[in-house]
CSV table of C-alpha atoms and ligand atoms in Angstrom, one decimal:
chain,number,residue,atom,x,y,z
A,1,UNK,CA,-0.1,0.0,0.0
A,2,UNK,CA,1.4,3.3,-1.1
A,3,UNK,CA,0.1,5.5,1.9
A,4,UNK,CA,3.0,4.0,3.9
A,5,UNK,CA,1.2,2.9,6.8
A,6,UNK,CA,2.0,-0.9,7.9
A,7,UNK,CA,-0.2,-3.2,10.0
A,8,UNK,CA,1.5,-3.4,13.9
A,9,UNK,CA,-1.3,-5.1,15.5
A,10,UNK,CA,-4.8,-6.6,15.1
A,11,UNK,CA,-7.0,-6.4,18.3
A,12,UNK,CA,-10.7,-8.3,18.3
A,13,UNK,CA,-12.4,-5.1,16.9
A,14,UNK,CA,-9.6,-2.4,15.8
A,15,UNK,CA,-6.4,-2.2,14.2
A,16,UNK,CA,-3.1,-0.7,15.0
A,17,UNK,CA,-0.7,0.8,12.1
A,18,UNK,CA,2.6,2.4,12.0
A,19,UNK,CA,4.5,4.5,9.4
A,20,UNK,CA,8.4,4.0,8.9
A,21,UNK,CA,8.7,8.1,8.1
A,22,UNK,CA,6.8,8.9,11.5
A,23,UNK,CA,8.0,6.7,14.2
A,24,UNK,CA,6.2,8.9,16.8
A,25,UNK,CA,2.8,8.2,15.5
A,26,UNK,CA,0.5,5.4,15.3
A,27,UNK,CA,-2.9,5.1,13.1
A,28,UNK,CA,-5.3,3.6,15.7
A,29,UNK,CA,-8.5,2.1,13.0
A,30,UNK,CA,-11.9,1.3,14.3
A,31,UNK,CA,-13.5,-1.9,12.3
A,32,UNK,CA,-17.1,-2.9,11.9
A,33,UNK,CA,-16.3,-5.8,13.6
A,34,UNK,CA,-18.3,-7.0,16.9
A,35,UNK,CA,-17.3,-8.9,19.6
A,36,UNK,CA,-19.2,-11.0,22.3
A,37,UNK,CA,-18.2,-13.8,24.7
A,38,UNK,CA,-14.6,-13.6,23.4
A,39,UNK,CA,-15.7,-14.3,20.0
A,40,UNK,CA,-15.5,-12.1,16.8
A,41,UNK,CA,-19.0,-12.3,15.1
A,42,UNK,CA,-20.2,-12.3,11.7
A,43,UNK,CA,-21.4,-10.3,10.2
A,44,UNK,CA,-20.0,-7.1,11.4
A,45,UNK,CA,-21.9,-4.1,12.2
A,46,UNK,CA,-22.2,-1.7,9.1
A,47,UNK,CA,-20.6,2.1,10.0
A,48,UNK,CA,-19.8,1.2,13.9
A,49,UNK,CA,-16.2,1.7,13.0
A,50,UNK,CA,-17.1,5.3,11.8
A,51,UNK,CA,-19.7,5.7,14.8
A,52,UNK,CA,-17.2,4.4,17.5
A,53,UNK,CA,-14.6,6.8,15.9
A,54,UNK,CA,-16.6,9.9,15.5
A,55,UNK,CA,-17.8,9.5,19.3
A,56,UNK,CA,-13.8,9.0,20.3
A,57,UNK,CA,-13.2,12.1,18.7
A,58,UNK,CA,-16.1,14.0,19.9
A,59,UNK,CA,-15.1,13.4,23.7
A,60,UNK,CA,-11.2,13.7,23.1
A,61,UNK,CA,-12.4,17.1,22.2
A,62,UNK,CA,-14.7,17.8,25.0
A,63,UNK,CA,-12.2,16.1,27.6
A,64,UNK,CA,-9.3,18.3,26.1
A,65,UNK,CA,-11.3,21.7,26.5
A,66,UNK,CA,-11.6,21.4,30.4
A,67,UNK,CA,-8.2,19.3,30.9
A,68,UNK,CA,-5.3,20.5,32.9
A,69,UNK,CA,-5.7,18.8,36.0
A,70,UNK,CA,-2.3,16.7,35.2
A,71,UNK,CA,-3.7,15.0,32.2
A,72,UNK,CA,-3.0,15.7,28.4
A,73,UNK,CA,-5.0,14.2,25.8
A,74,UNK,CA,-3.9,12.5,22.3
A,75,UNK,CA,-3.6,15.0,19.4
A,76,UNK,CA,-5.7,13.2,16.6
A,77,UNK,CA,-4.8,15.6,13.6
A,78,UNK,CA,-1.1,16.0,12.8
A,79,UNK,CA,-1.2,17.3,9.4
A,80,UNK,CA,-0.7,20.8,10.8
A,81,UNK,CA,2.4,19.8,12.1
A,82,UNK,CA,3.4,18.2,8.7
A,83,UNK,CA,2.1,14.6,9.9
A,84,UNK,CA,0.2,12.0,7.8
A,85,UNK,CA,-3.4,12.3,7.0
A,86,UNK,CA,-5.7,9.2,7.9
A,87,UNK,CA,-5.6,7.6,4.4
A,88,UNK,CA,-8.6,7.3,2.2
A,89,UNK,CA,-8.9,3.6,2.5
A,90,UNK,CA,-9.8,4.6,6.4
A,91,UNK,CA,-11.8,7.3,6.0
A,92,UNK,CA,-13.8,8.4,9.2
A,93,UNK,CA,-12.7,5.2,11.2
A,94,UNK,CA,-8.9,6.3,11.9
A,95,UNK,CA,-7.2,8.5,14.2
A,96,UNK,CA,-3.7,9.6,14.0
A,97,UNK,CA,-2.0,9.7,17.3
A,98,UNK,CA,1.3,10.4,19.2
A,99,UNK,CA,2.8,7.0,20.1
A,100,UNK,CA,2.9,6.9,23.9
A,101,UNK,CA,4.4,4.5,26.5
A,102,UNK,CA,1.1,2.8,27.3
A,103,UNK,CA,0.5,1.9,30.9
A,104,UNK,CA,-0.3,-1.7,31.6
A,105,UNK,CA,-3.3,-0.6,33.7
A,106,UNK,CA,-7.1,-0.4,32.5
A,107,UNK,CA,-8.6,2.6,34.4
A,108,UNK,CA,-12.3,1.6,35.2
A,109,UNK,CA,-14.7,3.6,36.9
A,110,UNK,CA,-18.1,2.6,38.0
A,111,UNK,CA,-20.8,5.3,39.2
A,112,UNK,CA,-23.3,2.3,39.2
A,113,UNK,CA,-23.6,-1.6,40.2
A,114,UNK,CA,-23.6,-3.7,36.9
A,115,UNK,CA,-22.2,-6.2,34.8
A,116,UNK,CA,-19.1,-8.1,36.6
A,117,UNK,CA,-19.3,-5.9,39.3
A,118,UNK,CA,-23.2,-6.9,40.1
A,119,UNK,CA,-21.9,-10.5,40.0
A,120,UNK,CA,-19.0,-10.0,42.4
A,121,UNK,CA,-21.3,-7.8,44.7
A,122,UNK,CA,-23.7,-10.7,44.8
A,123,UNK,CA,-21.0,-13.3,45.6
A,124,UNK,CA,-19.1,-11.2,48.1
A,125,UNK,CA,-20.5,-7.7,48.8
A,126,UNK,CA,-17.9,-6.2,47.2
A,127,UNK,CA,-16.9,-4.7,43.8
A,128,UNK,CA,-12.9,-5.5,42.8
A,129,UNK,CA,-12.4,-6.2,46.3
A,130,UNK,CA,-14.0,-2.6,47.8
A,131,UNK,CA,-16.5,-3.3,50.1
A,132,UNK,CA,-20.0,-1.7,49.4
A,133,UNK,CA,-23.1,-1.3,51.7
A,134,UNK,CA,-25.6,-4.4,51.7
A,135,UNK,CA,-28.8,-4.1,50.3
A,136,UNK,CA,-27.9,-2.8,46.9
A,137,UNK,CA,-29.7,-4.2,43.5
A,138,UNK,CA,-28.5,-4.7,39.9
A,139,UNK,CA,-28.5,-1.2,38.2
A,140,UNK,CA,-28.2,1.0,41.6
A,141,UNK,CA,-26.2,3.9,41.8
A,142,UNK,CA,-23.2,3.8,44.2
A,143,UNK,CA,-22.8,6.7,46.7
A,144,UNK,CA,-20.0,7.6,44.8
A,145,UNK,CA,-18.1,6.2,41.6
A,146,UNK,CA,-15.4,3.8,42.5
A,147,UNK,CA,-12.0,3.4,40.9
A,148,UNK,CA,-11.5,-0.4,40.0
A,149,UNK,CA,-8.2,-0.9,37.9
A,150,UNK,CA,-7.2,-3.9,35.7
A,151,UNK,CA,-3.9,-5.2,34.9
A,152,UNK,CA,-3.8,-5.5,31.3
A,153,UNK,CA,-2.5,-9.0,30.8
A,154,UNK,CA,-0.6,-9.9,27.6
A,155,UNK,CA,-2.4,-11.4,24.3
A,156,UNK,CA,-4.5,-14.4,24.8
A,157,UNK,CA,-4.7,-13.7,28.8
A,158,UNK,CA,-7.6,-12.3,30.4
A,159,UNK,CA,-7.4,-8.9,32.1
A,160,UNK,CA,-7.2,-9.3,35.9
A,161,UNK,CA,-8.5,-6.9,38.4
A,162,UNK,CA,-6.0,-5.2,40.9
A,163,UNK,CA,-6.0,-3.4,43.9
A,164,UNK,CA,-4.3,-0.3,44.4
A,165,UNK,CA,-1.2,-1.7,45.9
A,166,UNK,CA,-0.5,-3.9,43.0
A,167,UNK,CA,-1.1,-0.9,40.7
A,168,UNK,CA,1.8,0.9,42.9
A,169,UNK,CA,4.0,-2.1,42.0
A,170,UNK,CA,3.2,-1.9,38.3
A,171,UNK,CA,3.8,1.8,37.4
A,172,UNK,CA,4.9,3.6,41.0
A,173,UNK,CA,3.1,5.5,43.5
A,174,UNK,CA,3.1,8.9,41.6
A,175,UNK,CA,1.6,7.4,38.4
A,176,UNK,CA,-0.9,5.0,40.3
A,177,UNK,CA,-2.3,7.8,42.2
A,178,UNK,CA,-2.5,10.1,39.1
A,179,UNK,CA,-4.3,7.3,37.1
A,180,UNK,CA,-7.1,6.9,40.1
A,181,UNK,CA,-7.2,10.8,40.5
A,182,UNK,CA,-7.7,11.6,37.0
A,183,UNK,CA,-9.6,8.9,36.0
A,184,UNK,CA,-12.4,9.8,38.6
A,185,UNK,CA,-11.9,13.5,37.5
A,186,UNK,CA,-12.5,12.6,33.9
A,187,UNK,CA,-15.6,10.3,34.7
A,188,UNK,CA,-17.3,12.9,36.6
A,189,UNK,CA,-16.7,15.4,33.7
A,190,UNK,CA,-18.0,12.9,31.5
A,191,UNK,CA,-21.1,11.8,33.6
A,192,UNK,CA,-22.3,15.4,34.0
A,193,UNK,CA,-22.2,16.2,30.2
A,194,UNK,CA,-23.6,12.8,29.6
A,195,UNK,CA,-26.5,14.0,32.1
A,196,UNK,CA,-27.0,17.1,30.2
A,197,UNK,CA,-28.2,14.9,27.3
A,198,UNK,CA,-30.5,12.6,29.4
A,199,UNK,CA,-27.6,9.5,29.7
A,200,UNK,CA,-26.3,7.9,32.4
A,201,UNK,CA,-22.7,7.0,32.2
A,202,UNK,CA,-22.8,3.9,34.4
A,203,UNK,CA,-19.3,2.8,33.9
A,204,UNK,CA,-16.2,3.1,31.5
A,205,UNK,CA,-12.6,2.2,31.0
A,206,UNK,CA,-9.6,4.6,30.3
A,207,UNK,CA,-6.2,3.9,28.9
A,208,UNK,CA,-3.2,6.1,29.6
A,209,UNK,CA,0.0,6.4,28.4
A,210,UNK,CA,3.0,8.6,28.8
A,211,UNK,CA,4.5,11.2,26.4
A,212,UNK,CA,8.1,9.5,25.6
A,213,UNK,CA,9.5,13.3,25.3
A,214,UNK,CA,8.1,14.9,28.3
A,215,UNK,CA,6.4,12.2,30.5
A,216,UNK,CA,3.3,13.7,30.3
A,217,UNK,CA,0.4,11.2,31.6
A,218,UNK,CA,-1.9,11.1,28.4
A,219,UNK,CA,-5.6,9.9,27.6
A,220,UNK,CA,-5.2,7.6,25.2
A,221,UNK,CA,-6.6,5.1,22.8
A,222,UNK,CA,-10.7,4.8,22.7
A,223,UNK,CA,-12.6,7.0,24.8
A,224,UNK,CA,-16.3,6.9,26.2
A,225,UNK,CA,-17.4,4.6,23.5
A,226,UNK,CA,-20.0,2.6,23.3
A,227,UNK,CA,-17.4,-0.4,23.3
A,228,UNK,CA,-15.5,0.6,26.5
A,229,UNK,CA,-18.4,2.1,28.3
A,230,UNK,CA,-21.9,1.4,29.5
A,231,UNK,CA,-24.7,4.1,28.9
A,232,UNK,CA,-28.4,4.0,29.9
A,233,UNK,CA,-31.1,6.4,28.9
A,234,UNK,CA,-31.9,8.6,32.2
A,235,UNK,CA,-35.6,8.8,31.6
A,236,UNK,CA,-36.1,5.0,30.9
A,237,UNK,CA,-33.6,4.1,34.3
A,238,UNK,CA,-35.8,6.4,36.4
A,239,UNK,CA,-39.2,4.8,35.0
A,240,UNK,CA,-37.7,1.8,36.6
A,241,UNK,CA,-38.8,-1.6,35.2
A,242,UNK,CA,-37.5,-4.6,33.6
A,243,UNK,CA,-36.2,-2.4,30.6
A,244,UNK,CA,-34.1,0.5,32.6
A,245,UNK,CA,-30.6,-0.7,32.1
A,246,UNK,CA,-30.9,-1.4,28.4
A,247,UNK,CA,-27.7,0.0,27.2
A,248,UNK,CA,-26.5,1.7,24.2
A,249,UNK,CA,-24.2,-1.0,23.2
A,250,UNK,CA,-23.8,-4.6,21.9
A,251,UNK,CA,-26.4,-5.8,24.6
A,252,UNK,CA,-28.5,-6.5,21.9
A,253,UNK,CA,-26.1,-9.0,20.3
A,254,UNK,CA,-25.2,-10.3,23.7
A,255,UNK,CA,-28.3,-10.7,24.5
A,256,UNK,CA,-29.2,-12.6,21.3
A,257,UNK,CA,-26.3,-14.9,21.3
A,258,UNK,CA,-26.8,-16.0,25.0
A,259,UNK,CA,-30.2,-17.0,23.6
A,260,UNK,CA,-29.3,-18.9,20.5
A,261,UNK,CA,-25.9,-20.4,21.3
A,262,UNK,CA,-24.6,-22.6,24.1
A,263,UNK,CA,-21.0,-21.2,23.9
A,264,UNK,CA,-19.7,-24.1,22.2
A,265,UNK,CA,-18.2,-24.2,18.8
A,266,UNK,CA,-18.7,-20.9,16.8
A,267,UNK,CA,-20.9,-18.7,17.3
A,268,UNK,CA,-24.0,-18.4,14.7
A,269,UNK,CA,-24.5,-15.8,12.2
A,270,UNK,CA,-26.0,-12.5,13.7
A,271,UNK,CA,-29.7,-11.9,11.8
A,272,UNK,CA,-29.8,-8.9,9.9
A,273,UNK,CA,-32.4,-7.6,12.4
A,274,UNK,CA,-30.0,-7.7,15.5
A,275,UNK,CA,-27.4,-6.2,13.3
A,276,UNK,CA,-29.9,-3.2,12.3
A,277,UNK,CA,-30.9,-2.7,15.9
A,278,UNK,CA,-27.6,-3.0,17.3
A,279,UNK,CA,-26.6,-0.1,14.6
A,280,UNK,CA,-29.7,1.8,15.1
A,281,UNK,CA,-28.4,2.1,19.2
A,282,UNK,CA,-25.0,3.1,18.5
A,283,UNK,CA,-26.6,6.0,16.2
A,284,UNK,CA,-28.9,6.7,18.9
A,285,UNK,CA,-26.1,7.5,21.5
A,286,UNK,CA,-24.0,9.8,19.0
A,287,UNK,CA,-27.1,11.7,18.0
A,288,UNK,CA,-28.1,12.5,21.6
A,289,UNK,CA,-24.7,13.0,22.6
A,290,UNK,CA,-23.3,15.0,20.0
A,291,UNK,CA,-26.5,17.1,18.5
B,301,Q0Z,C1,-3.3,1.4,21.5
B,301,Q0Z,C2,-5.3,-1.2,20.4
B,301,Q0Z,C3,-5.7,-0.8,18.5
B,301,Q0Z,C4,-5.4,-3.1,19.2
B,301,Q0Z,C5,-1.5,0.3,21.5
B,301,Q0Z,N1,-1.1,6.5,21.2
B,301,Q0Z,C6,-0.8,5.4,21.6
B,301,Q0Z,N2,0.6,4.9,21.7
B,301,Q0Z,C7,0.8,3.6,22.0
B,301,Q0Z,N3,0.3,2.7,21.6
B,301,Q0Z,C8,-1.2,2.5,21.8
B,301,Q0Z,C9,-1.7,3.9,21.7
B,301,Q0Z,CL1,-3.5,4.3,21.3
B,301,Q0Z,C10,-2.1,1.6,21.7
B,301,Q0Z,N4,-3.7,0.3,21.9
B,301,Q0Z,C11,-5.0,-0.7,22.1
B,301,Q0Z,C12,-5.7,-0.2,19.5
B,301,Q0Z,C13,-5.8,-2.5,18.2
B,301,Q0Z,C14,-5.2,-2.8,20.6
B,301,Q0Z,F1,-6.2,-0.2,17.3
B,301,Q0Z,N5,-2.4,-0.3,21.7
């Protein structure tokens, strides 16, 4: 390919490229692939890569405007500085970013009890080892958001929830404290922005790197997308009932798969109705957030 970008790494749903003439940059490309239960499913969700990239870019811009509390954000357009553009073949779903030293910690923040947190709470009254008051239910709001980091295991190994002491061992005390404080701060700011649009940000996962030149802590990778976050409709949530936790992500895919697959062998093809409803849900989130 003449644009010079070379595949560096392929994840389940995104791909990373490097450029020999720009060793300080990377290209992150979001595909239309969708994964659930550790499998990449067929067919993909047409338009998903573009939607998630625009969501991530929108959040990067919103968060950059109000940052300063010890965190930088990745710059997404390097053309002004003579950097390469996103090539046409990845139009709308690529971001050129500064190449950082990524920290091996997934910075998860939860404002509500749900998903794996709800499962752990039922078994032990804790979430990632943090004790919570008795009597909480699925989807309940926590008194205040909690920071529940995970160790980014090498490829093929599952991420492992870790406590603050383990984070200190991994990145040192100063960075461990900064990751926690900055993650909670960004979560608060993002929750307030989402709330203005009638959306609840239930939980999310941030990733950070340090700038190799300056050491500055930098928010990186995808930010507050529906692949990395759980959003709920605030009015649906407030009305209560079974559907109150319908999220703006691939929950439709997960639910369908759970009902139509016993988790052995290859997963079945997704029906077009499921694909379309999922795409609609992604679009609705973007429309409501960015309108
Ligand atoms: C992001 C990932 C993807 C699979 C590495 N600015 C950066 N500097 C250095 N590394 C990264 C970034 Cl964003 C980086 N990932 C996550 C992205 C495919 C995994 F496109 N890994």
